[in-house]
Each structure stands twice: as structure tokens, then as C-alpha cells.
Coordinates of C-alpha atoms and ligand atoms in Angstrom, one line a residue:
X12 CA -42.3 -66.7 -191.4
X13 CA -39.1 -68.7 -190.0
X14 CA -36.0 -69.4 -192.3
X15 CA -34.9 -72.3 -193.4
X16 CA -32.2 -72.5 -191.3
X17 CA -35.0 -72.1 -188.3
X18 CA -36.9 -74.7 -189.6
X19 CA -34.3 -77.2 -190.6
X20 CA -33.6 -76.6 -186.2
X21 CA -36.6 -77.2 -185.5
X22 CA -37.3 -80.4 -186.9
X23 CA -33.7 -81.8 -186.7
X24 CA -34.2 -81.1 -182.9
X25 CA -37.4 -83.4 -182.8
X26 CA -35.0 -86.2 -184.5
X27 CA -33.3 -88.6 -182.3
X28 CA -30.6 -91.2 -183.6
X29 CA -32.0 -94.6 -183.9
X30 CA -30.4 -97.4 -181.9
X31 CA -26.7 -99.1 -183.2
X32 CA -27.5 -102.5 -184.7
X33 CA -24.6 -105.1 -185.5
X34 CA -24.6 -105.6 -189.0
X35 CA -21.7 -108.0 -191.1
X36 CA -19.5 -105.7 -192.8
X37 CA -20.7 -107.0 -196.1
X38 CA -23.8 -104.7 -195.7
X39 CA -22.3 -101.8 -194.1
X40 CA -21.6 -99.5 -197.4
X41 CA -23.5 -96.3 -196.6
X42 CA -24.1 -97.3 -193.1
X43 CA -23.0 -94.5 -190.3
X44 CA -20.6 -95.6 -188.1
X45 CA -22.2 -96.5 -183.9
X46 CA -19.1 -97.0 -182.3
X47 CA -15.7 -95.2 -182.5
X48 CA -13.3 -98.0 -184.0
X49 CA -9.4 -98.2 -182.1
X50 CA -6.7 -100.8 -183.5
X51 CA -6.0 -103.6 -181.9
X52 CA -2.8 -104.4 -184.0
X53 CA -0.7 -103.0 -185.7
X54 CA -0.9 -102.7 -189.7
X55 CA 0.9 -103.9 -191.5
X56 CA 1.4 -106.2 -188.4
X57 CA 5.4 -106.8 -189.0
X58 CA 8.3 -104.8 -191.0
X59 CA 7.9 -106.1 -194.8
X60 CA 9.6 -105.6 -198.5
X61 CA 7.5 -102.7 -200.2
X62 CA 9.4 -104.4 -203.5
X63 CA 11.0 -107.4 -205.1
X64 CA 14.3 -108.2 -204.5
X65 CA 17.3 -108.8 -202.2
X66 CA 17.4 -108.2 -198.0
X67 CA 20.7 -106.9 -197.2
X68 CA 22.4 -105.3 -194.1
X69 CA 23.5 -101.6 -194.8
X70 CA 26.9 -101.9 -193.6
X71 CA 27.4 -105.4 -196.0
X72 CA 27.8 -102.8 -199.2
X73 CA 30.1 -100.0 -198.6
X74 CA 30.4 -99.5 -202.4
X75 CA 28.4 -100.5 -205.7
X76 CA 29.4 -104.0 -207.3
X77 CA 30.0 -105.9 -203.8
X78 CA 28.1 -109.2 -204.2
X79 CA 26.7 -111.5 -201.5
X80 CA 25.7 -114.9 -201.6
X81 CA 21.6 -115.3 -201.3
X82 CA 21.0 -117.6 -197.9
X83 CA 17.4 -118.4 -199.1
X84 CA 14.5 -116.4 -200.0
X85 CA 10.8 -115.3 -198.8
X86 CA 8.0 -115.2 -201.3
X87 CA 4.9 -113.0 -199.9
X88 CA 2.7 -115.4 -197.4
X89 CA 6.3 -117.2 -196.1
X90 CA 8.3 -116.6 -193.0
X91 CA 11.8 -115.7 -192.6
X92 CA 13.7 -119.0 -192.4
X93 CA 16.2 -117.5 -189.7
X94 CA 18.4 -114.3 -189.3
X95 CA 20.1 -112.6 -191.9
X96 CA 23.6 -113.8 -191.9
X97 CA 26.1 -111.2 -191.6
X98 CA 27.9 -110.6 -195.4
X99 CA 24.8 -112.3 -197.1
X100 CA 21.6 -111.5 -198.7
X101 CA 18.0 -113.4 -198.6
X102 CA 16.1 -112.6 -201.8
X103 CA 12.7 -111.2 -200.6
X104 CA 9.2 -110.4 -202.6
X105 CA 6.5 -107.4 -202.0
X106 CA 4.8 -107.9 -198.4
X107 CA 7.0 -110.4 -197.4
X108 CA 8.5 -109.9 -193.6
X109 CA 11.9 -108.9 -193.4
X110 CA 14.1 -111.1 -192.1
X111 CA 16.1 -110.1 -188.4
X112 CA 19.0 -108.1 -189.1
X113 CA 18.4 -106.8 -192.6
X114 CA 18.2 -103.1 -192.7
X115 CA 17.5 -102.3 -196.3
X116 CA 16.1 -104.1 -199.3
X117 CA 17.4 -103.9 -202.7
X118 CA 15.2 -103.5 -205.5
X119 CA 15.7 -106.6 -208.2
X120 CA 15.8 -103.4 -210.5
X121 CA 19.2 -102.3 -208.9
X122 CA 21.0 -105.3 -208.9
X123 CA 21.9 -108.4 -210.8
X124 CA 21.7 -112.4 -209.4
X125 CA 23.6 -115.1 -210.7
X126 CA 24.4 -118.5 -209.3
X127 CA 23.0 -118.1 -206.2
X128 CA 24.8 -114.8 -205.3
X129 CA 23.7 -111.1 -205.7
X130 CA 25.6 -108.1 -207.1
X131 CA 24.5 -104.8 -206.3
X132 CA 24.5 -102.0 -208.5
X133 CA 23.2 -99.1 -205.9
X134 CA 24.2 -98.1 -203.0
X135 CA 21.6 -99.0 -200.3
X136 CA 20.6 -97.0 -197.3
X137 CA 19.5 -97.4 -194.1
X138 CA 15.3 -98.2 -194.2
X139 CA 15.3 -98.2 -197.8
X140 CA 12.4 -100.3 -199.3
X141 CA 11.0 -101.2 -195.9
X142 CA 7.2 -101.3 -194.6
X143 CA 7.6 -100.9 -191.0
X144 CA 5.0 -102.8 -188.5
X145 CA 2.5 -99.5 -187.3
X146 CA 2.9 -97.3 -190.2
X147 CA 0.1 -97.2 -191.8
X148 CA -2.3 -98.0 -188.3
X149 CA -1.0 -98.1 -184.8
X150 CA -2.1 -100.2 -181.9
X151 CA -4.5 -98.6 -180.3
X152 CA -5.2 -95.7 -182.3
X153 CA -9.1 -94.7 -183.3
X154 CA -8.9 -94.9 -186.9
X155 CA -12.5 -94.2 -187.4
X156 CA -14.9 -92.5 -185.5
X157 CA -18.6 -92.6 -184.8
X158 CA -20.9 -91.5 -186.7
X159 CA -18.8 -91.9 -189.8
X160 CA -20.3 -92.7 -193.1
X161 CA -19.0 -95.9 -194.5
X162 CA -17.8 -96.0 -198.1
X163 CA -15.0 -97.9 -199.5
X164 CA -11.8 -96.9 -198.1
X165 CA -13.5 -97.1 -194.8
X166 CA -14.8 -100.9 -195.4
X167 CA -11.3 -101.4 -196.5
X168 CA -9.8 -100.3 -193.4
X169 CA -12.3 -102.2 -190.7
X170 CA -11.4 -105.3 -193.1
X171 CA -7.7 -104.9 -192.1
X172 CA -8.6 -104.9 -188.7
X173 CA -10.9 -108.1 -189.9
X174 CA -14.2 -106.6 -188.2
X175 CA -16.3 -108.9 -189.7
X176 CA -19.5 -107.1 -187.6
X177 CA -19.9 -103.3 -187.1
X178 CA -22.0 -101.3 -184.8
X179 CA -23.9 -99.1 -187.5
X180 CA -27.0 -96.9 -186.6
X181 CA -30.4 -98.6 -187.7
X182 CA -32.0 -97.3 -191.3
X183 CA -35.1 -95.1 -190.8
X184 CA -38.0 -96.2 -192.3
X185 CA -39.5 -93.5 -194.5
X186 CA -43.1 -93.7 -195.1
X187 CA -44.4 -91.5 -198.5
X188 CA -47.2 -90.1 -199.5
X189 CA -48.5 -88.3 -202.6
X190 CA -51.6 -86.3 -202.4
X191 CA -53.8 -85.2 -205.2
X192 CA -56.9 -86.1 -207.1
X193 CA -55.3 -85.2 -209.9
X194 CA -52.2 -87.5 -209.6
X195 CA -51.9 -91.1 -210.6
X196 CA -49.0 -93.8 -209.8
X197 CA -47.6 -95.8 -213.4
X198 CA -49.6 -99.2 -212.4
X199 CA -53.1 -96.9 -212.6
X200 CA -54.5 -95.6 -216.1
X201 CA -53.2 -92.0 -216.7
X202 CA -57.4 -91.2 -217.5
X203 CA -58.1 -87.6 -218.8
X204 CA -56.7 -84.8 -216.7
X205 CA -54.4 -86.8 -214.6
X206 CA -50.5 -86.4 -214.4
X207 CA -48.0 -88.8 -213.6
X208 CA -46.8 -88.8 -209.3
X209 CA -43.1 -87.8 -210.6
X210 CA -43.0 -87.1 -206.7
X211 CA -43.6 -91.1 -205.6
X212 CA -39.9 -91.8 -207.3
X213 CA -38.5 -88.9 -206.7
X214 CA -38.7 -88.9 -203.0
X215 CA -38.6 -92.8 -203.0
X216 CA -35.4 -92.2 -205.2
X217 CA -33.9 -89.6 -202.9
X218 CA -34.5 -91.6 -199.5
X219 CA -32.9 -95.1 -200.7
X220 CA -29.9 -92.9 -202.1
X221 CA -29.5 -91.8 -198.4
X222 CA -29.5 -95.3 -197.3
X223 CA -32.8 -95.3 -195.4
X224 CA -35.6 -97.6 -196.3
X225 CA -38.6 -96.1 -198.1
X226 CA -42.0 -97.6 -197.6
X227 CA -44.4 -96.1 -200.0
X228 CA -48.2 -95.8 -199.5
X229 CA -49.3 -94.6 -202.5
X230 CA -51.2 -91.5 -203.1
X231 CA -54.2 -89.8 -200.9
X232 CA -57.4 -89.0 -202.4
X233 CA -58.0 -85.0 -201.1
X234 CA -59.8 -86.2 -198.6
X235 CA -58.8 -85.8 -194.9
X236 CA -60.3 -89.4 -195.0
X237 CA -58.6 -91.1 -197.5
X238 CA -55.1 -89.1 -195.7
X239 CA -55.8 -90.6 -192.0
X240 CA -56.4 -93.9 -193.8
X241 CA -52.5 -93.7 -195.6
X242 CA -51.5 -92.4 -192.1
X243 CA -53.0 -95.2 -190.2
X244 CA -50.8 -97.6 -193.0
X245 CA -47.3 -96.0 -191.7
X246 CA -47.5 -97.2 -188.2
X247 CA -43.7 -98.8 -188.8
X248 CA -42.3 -95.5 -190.1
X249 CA -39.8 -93.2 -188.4
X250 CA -41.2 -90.5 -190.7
X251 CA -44.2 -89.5 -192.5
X252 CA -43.1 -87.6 -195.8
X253 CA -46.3 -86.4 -197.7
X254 CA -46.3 -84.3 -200.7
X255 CA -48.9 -81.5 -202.3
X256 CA -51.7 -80.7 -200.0
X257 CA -50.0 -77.8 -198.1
X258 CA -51.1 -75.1 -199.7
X259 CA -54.0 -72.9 -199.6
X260 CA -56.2 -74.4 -201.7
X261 CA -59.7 -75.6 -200.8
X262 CA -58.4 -79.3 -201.5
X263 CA -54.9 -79.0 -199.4
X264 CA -56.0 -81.1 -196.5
X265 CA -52.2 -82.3 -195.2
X266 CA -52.8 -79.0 -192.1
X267 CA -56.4 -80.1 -191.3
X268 CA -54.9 -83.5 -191.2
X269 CA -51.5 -83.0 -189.0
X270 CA -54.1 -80.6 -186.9
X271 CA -56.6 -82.9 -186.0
X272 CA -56.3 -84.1 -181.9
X273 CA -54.0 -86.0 -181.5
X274 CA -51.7 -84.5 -184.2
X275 CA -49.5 -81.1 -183.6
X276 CA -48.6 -78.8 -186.7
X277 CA -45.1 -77.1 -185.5
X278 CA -45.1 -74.8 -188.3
X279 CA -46.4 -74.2 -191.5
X280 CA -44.5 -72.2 -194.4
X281 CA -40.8 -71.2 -194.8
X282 CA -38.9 -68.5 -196.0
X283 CA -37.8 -70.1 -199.2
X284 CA -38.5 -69.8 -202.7
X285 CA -39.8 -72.0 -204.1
X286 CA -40.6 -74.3 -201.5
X287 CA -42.8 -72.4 -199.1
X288 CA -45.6 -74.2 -198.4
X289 CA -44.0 -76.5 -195.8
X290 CA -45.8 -78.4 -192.8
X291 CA -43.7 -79.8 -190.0
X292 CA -45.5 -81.6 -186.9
X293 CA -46.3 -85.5 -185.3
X294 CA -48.9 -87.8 -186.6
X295 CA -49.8 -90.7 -184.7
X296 CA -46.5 -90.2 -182.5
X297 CA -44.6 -89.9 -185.9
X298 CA -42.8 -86.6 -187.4
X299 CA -44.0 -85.7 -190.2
X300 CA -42.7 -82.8 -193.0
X301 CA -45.9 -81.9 -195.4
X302 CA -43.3 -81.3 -198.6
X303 CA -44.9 -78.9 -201.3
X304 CA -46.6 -80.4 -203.8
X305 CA -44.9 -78.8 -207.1
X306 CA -42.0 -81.5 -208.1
X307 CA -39.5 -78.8 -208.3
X308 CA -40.2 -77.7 -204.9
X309 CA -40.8 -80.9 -203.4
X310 CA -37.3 -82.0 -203.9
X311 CA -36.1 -79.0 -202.6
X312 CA -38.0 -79.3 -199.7
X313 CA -36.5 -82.8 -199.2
X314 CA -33.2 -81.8 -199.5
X315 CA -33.5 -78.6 -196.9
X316 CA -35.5 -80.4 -194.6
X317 CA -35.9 -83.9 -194.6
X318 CA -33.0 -84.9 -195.9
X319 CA -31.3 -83.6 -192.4
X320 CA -34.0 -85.7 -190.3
X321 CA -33.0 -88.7 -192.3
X322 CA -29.3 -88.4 -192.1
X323 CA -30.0 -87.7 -187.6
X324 CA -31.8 -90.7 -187.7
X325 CA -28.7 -92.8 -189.1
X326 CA -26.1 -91.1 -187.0
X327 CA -23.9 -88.2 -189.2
X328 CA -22.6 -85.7 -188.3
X329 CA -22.6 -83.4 -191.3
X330 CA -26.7 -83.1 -192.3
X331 CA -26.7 -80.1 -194.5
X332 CA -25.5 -80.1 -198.2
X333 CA -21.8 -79.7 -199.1
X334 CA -21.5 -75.7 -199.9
X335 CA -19.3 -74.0 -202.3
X336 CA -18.8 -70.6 -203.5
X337 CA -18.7 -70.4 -207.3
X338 CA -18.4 -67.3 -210.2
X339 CA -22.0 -66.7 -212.2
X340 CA -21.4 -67.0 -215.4
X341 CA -24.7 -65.0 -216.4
X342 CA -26.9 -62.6 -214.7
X343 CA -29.4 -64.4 -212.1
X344 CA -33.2 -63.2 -210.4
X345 CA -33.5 -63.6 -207.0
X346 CA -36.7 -62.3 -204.9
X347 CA -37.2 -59.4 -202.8
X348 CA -39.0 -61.3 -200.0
X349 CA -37.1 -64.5 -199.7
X350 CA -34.4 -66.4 -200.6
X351 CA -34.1 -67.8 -204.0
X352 CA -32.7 -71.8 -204.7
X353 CA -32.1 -71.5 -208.5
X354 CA -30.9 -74.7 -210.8
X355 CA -27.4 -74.9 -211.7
X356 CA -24.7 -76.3 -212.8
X357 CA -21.7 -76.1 -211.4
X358 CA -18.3 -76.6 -213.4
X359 CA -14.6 -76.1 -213.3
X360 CA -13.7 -72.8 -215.2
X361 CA -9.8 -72.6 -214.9
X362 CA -8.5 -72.3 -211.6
X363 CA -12.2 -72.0 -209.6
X364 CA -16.0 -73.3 -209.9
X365 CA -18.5 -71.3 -211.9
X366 CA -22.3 -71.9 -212.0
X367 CA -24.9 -71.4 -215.3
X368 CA -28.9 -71.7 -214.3
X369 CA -30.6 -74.7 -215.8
X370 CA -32.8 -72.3 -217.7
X371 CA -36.4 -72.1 -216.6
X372 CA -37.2 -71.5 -212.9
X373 CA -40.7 -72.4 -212.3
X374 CA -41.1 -74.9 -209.6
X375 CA -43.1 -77.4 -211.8
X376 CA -40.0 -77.6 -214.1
X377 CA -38.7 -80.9 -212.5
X378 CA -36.3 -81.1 -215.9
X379 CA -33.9 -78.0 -214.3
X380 CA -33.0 -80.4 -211.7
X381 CA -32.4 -83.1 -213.7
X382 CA -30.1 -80.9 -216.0
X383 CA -28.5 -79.9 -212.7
X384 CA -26.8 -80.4 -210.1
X385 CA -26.8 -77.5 -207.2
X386 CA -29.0 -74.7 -206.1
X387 CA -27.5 -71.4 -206.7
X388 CA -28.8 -69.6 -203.4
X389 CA -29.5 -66.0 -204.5
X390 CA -30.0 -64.0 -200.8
X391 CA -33.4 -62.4 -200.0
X392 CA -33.6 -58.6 -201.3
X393 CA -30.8 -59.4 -203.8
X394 CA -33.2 -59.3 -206.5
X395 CA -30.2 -59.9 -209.4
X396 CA -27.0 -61.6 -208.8
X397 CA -24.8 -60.3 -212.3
X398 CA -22.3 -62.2 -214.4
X399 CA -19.1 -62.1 -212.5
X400 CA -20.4 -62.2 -209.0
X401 CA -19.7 -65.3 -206.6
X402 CA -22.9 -67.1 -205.6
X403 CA -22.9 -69.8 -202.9
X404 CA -24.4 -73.4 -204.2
X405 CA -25.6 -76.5 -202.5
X406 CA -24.8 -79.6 -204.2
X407 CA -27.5 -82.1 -204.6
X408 CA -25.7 -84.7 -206.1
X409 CA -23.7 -86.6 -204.4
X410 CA -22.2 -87.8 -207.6
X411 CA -20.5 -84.0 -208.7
Ligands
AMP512 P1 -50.7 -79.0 -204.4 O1 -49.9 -78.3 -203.4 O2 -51.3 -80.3 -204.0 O3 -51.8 -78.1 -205.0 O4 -49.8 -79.3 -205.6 C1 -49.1 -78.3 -206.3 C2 -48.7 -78.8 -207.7 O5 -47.9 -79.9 -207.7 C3 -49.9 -79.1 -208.6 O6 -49.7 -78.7 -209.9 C4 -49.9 -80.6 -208.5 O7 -50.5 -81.2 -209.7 C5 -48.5 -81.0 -208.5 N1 -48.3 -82.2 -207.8 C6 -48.8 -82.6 -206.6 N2 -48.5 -83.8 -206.3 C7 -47.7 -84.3 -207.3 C8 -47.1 -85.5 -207.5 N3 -47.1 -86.5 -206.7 N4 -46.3 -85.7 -208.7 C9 -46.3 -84.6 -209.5 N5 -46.9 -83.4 -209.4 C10 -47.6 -83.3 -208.3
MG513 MG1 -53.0 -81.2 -204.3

């Protein structure tokens, strides 16, 4: 059986970036960056007062108390109305340009005006108070590159270098299907033996909050002919997610499905717990992951496997989970044959993370990941991690 670190290569390595679109910036929040982004100016674009109060050249106060006559002043948004004349000041306000020849501005807080003249009560240096052209963004410099996800400081900064449009990779459509006869979606009656498709939302849920588009089909009948019919419906998609069906079970027809001619099955089961029933392969010239059908594991699933595909499609870089190594604040099973993903919650215990389970671990208990927020990775043949010991966690919300 592969790992998951074999199977996350396996199908990341069937994913290729979609094309760059040019989008306005107004819809580019948790867009990836398609082009690497180099100034063309220089911000702020000229020297300017970083506070309120008087422009002055160093050498014009040798000593506290000396007071200078104010030639005229700059509010923010005005330009310099000449020079600063030697032996005078020009009273100046935040992000307005400093005027040629001053050398220091004097905050209104260290100084006192009266009758058109200015005393000042600290001794200026040289620079003091000034926002020089360049400093925070040079000419020329690549502020951002590609394949950079786009969140507010970034919008920010391609709005100071007014980029109106920006090359961002397209957004994968996601195509998702539930399987089950014994599953029904919240529009249908829930009639006598059916349960709720908690897996619809989560995995719509989970592909919008990566930005891509999800396009859901509804759920499959267990029936390889109700399944081709939903896979004959995602024609548009960049990838097929379907969950249940991948088991063993005399119903589980995702494998006859993705095996059918025409279709290719990659591989089928992971080293992972839970999680292992996992089907990787094309359909109709479409990847497609077969996620498990148990809502615990089929977020799981998402998050190890086709969350990476996903996050290829749209350009990043970074397509695994943030990791982090925290203390176990109680004794945790693991599993002699693979490795173990166990809800936590991960929390700030003095000076470094520590990590509690959720409680119950059985992979239909879709509550212990929404009392959580990372999966405590217990290593295969570890069977107990104790109190104490560091455990490495993935973060699954991107919120933490
Ligand atoms: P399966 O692999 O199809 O046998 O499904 C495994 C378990 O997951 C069964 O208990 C199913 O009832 C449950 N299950 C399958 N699909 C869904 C779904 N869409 N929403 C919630 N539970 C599901
Ligand atoms: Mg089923």
C-alpha cells in the first residue's frame, strides 16, 4: 500500500496549473499570483513629512528656542510652493512632500507657532521625520512573486503600484459527487433509514474556502449507471471529487466505475488511518480522487489529497498543510500498521503549542473535526504517543 506522501505525488504530478487570466483587482482576494509583479515607481514616489509640523534646515537651529519665520505651508495633497528659504521654516502636514532644501521636520509637538513664526523646542537632526522616495518599494524591484496567494496586504500593495488588472491563475472547477443509497441531500425527504449527505457541504464548503469553484451534482444512486450518468454531467470540471463507494462493499461501485474503458484507476487505498479507502485515476479525460465515504475520513481525504490538486491548479507553491510540532497534553493511540490523523486542538501553553484529542476517533464522528482544528499525526508502529511527548499537527483551519 503507498503512503500518503506517495499518493499526494502521484496525483499532484497528474495536475497541471491552469492558464493566467486578467482579472480587476477587485476580485483578486484569494487569487494566486500568474506573473511576478516589479515596481515601476517608486513608493512613496517623493520625500514626505511622516508628521505634522514645521520643515526646517538642520543647520537653521544650532540650539533649542531659535525661531524662524514660517514662509508658507503644505497640507497633504499640495505641492511645495518653492525652496525652503535659508533661516525659515514652511509648516508641513503628514504625507505632504518636503519642500527642496529642508532636511528635517519638526514635530508640532516639539515646538510652538505664533504670529507667523516658529520656535523650536528640540533640537532637530539631520532626516528626522522624513519619508524618503523608495523606502518602502524601489523602482524596479519584484515586490511580489508568482504564484503568490493574494490576501490583503498584498491587494494593498498592487493598489500602490495602481494595478487595476492582475494576471491570476484560473479557478478550478470542482465537480462533487456523493454516493450512497442511503444518503439524501436537505431539498429530498430524509424517509426511513436515510442520513443526511454531511459530505455534499462539507467538500462544497472546503473547495470554495480554497477559492475554486464547486459544481455540485448531487448524489449517485449505487449504481455504476446512475455514477456514469453524474460523470457524464461534469464534462466542465477540472476534477471529479466523489465520496463513499470505495470500499469493499458489494454496493462501492466508484473502482468499477473509474475502471471501466476508457477510465484508468492509478491506485486504490492509502496508508492512512482513517482514510484508506482512496481511488485516484481519469474519467472522461478528467482526474478524479474516489474520497472515502465516512465524513470523518472524507475530509481527511480532501485535505491530504485533493486539497494539493486544487491549490496546483490555481498556481501555489506551498500545497500541503502548515505543520507544527506541539506537547500532548494526554496519552494518544496510534496504529501498528499505519499512520494515525487524530482530532486536535491545538493551543498556546506558555511559551510553546500543546495539542488535546477532540475525544472520540471514529471516522463517522464528523463533530471531532468540528471541535478541532489539526490532526495530531501519530507515526505508524507508534501505537501510544504519552502526555508530555511532542506530536507533529496539520492545521486544517486556516483560521488558527
Ligand atoms: P461507503 O464507503 O459508501 O460505504 O460509506 C461509508 C460510510 O460513510 C457509510 O456509513 C455511509 O453511510 C457514510 N456516507 C457515505 N456518503 C455519505 C455522505 N454523503 N454524507 C454522510 N455520510 C456518508
Ligand atoms: Mg456507499
Amino acid at each position: 500500500m503507498i503512503t500518503v506522501e506517495q499518493a499526494r505525488g502521484i496525483i499532484v504530478g497528474r495536475i497541471t496549473p491552469l492558464p493566467a487570466e486578467k482579472i480587476p483587482l477587485d476580485q483578486a482576494l484569494g487569487r494566486y499570483l500568474a506573473e511576478d509583479i516589479v515596481s515601476a515607481t517608486d513608493i512613496p514616489p517623493w520625500d514626505n513629512s511622516a508628521m505634522d509640523g514645521y520643515a526646517v534646515r538642520v543647520q537653521d537651529v544650532p540650539k533649542e528656542g531659535v525661531r524662524l519665520d514660517i514662509s508658507y505651508e503644505i497640507p497633504a495633497g499640495s505641492l511645495p510652493k518653492g525652496p525652503l528659504d535659508k533661516g525659515r521654516a514652511v509648516k508641513i502636514m503628514t504625507g505632504a512632500p518636503v519642500p527642496p532644501g529642508a532636511d528635517a521636520v519638526v514635530k508640532r509637538e516639539d515646538s510652538q507657532e505664533f504670529e507667523g513664526s516658529v520656535v523650536i523646542r528640540t533640537l532637530p537632526r539631520k532626516h528626522d521625520h522624513i519619508r524618503f522616495a523608495g523606502e518602502d518599494i524601489r523602482t524596479g524591484e519584484m515586490i511580489l512573486e508568482k504564484g503568490t496567494l493574494l490576501e490583503a496586504p498584498e491587494i494593498g500593495v498592487l493598489a500602490s503600484l495602481r494595478r487595476r488588472m492582475v494576471f491570476c491563475r484560473q479557478r478550478p472547477v470542482v465537480a462533487i459527487i456523493a454516493t450512497g443509497d442511503e444518503v439524501a441531500d436537505l431539498d429530498e425527504e430524509l424517509a426511513e433509514g436515510k442520513i443526511p449527505s454531511s459530505n455534499s457541504w462539507s467538500l462544497i464548503s472546503r473547495v470554495r474556502q480554497l477559492g475554486a469553484v464547486p459544481l455540485y451534482l448531487g448524489i449517485a444512486r449505487d449504481t455504476a449507471a446512475d455514477l456514469r450518468g453524474k460523470f457524464a454531467r461534469a464534462s466542465r470540471a477540472d476534477l471529479i471529487l466523489t465520496s463513499g463507494g470505495v470500499s469493499m462493499g458489494d454496493y462501492d461501485v466508484v473502482r468499477d466505475v473509474m475502471t471501466e474503458s476508457g477510465n484508468s484507476m492509478e491506485f486504490w487505498k492509502v496508508r492512512v488511518k482513517p482514510g484508506r479507502p482512496l481511488a485516484f485515476g481519469v474519467i472522461n479525460n478528467i482526474p478524479a480522487i474516489g474520497l472515502p465515504g465516512n465524513p470523518v475520513s472524507t475530509m481527511l481525504s480532501f485535505d491530504l489529497f485533493a486539497r494539493p490538486a486544487i491549490l496546483k491548479f490555481m498556481g501555489a507553491l506551498t500545497l500541503t498543510l502548515p505543520r507544527v510540532r506541539a506537547r500532548l497534553t494526554e496519552e494518544i493511540r496510534g496504529s501498528s500498521d499505519r499512520p494515525q490523523y487524530v482530532r486536535g486542538i491545538l493551543k498556546r501553553c506558555g511559551d510553546e503549542l500543546c495539542a488535546s484529542p477532540t475525544g472520540p476517533q471514529g471516522s463517522g464522528i464528523l463533530s471531532s473535526m468540528a471541535r478541532g482544528n489539526c490532526y495530531m499525526i501519530v507515526p505508524q508502529g507508534n501505537e501510544t504517543l504519552k502526555e508530555g511527548e511532542y506530536v507533529e499537527c496539520e492545521i486544517f483551519r486556516p483560521s488558527w
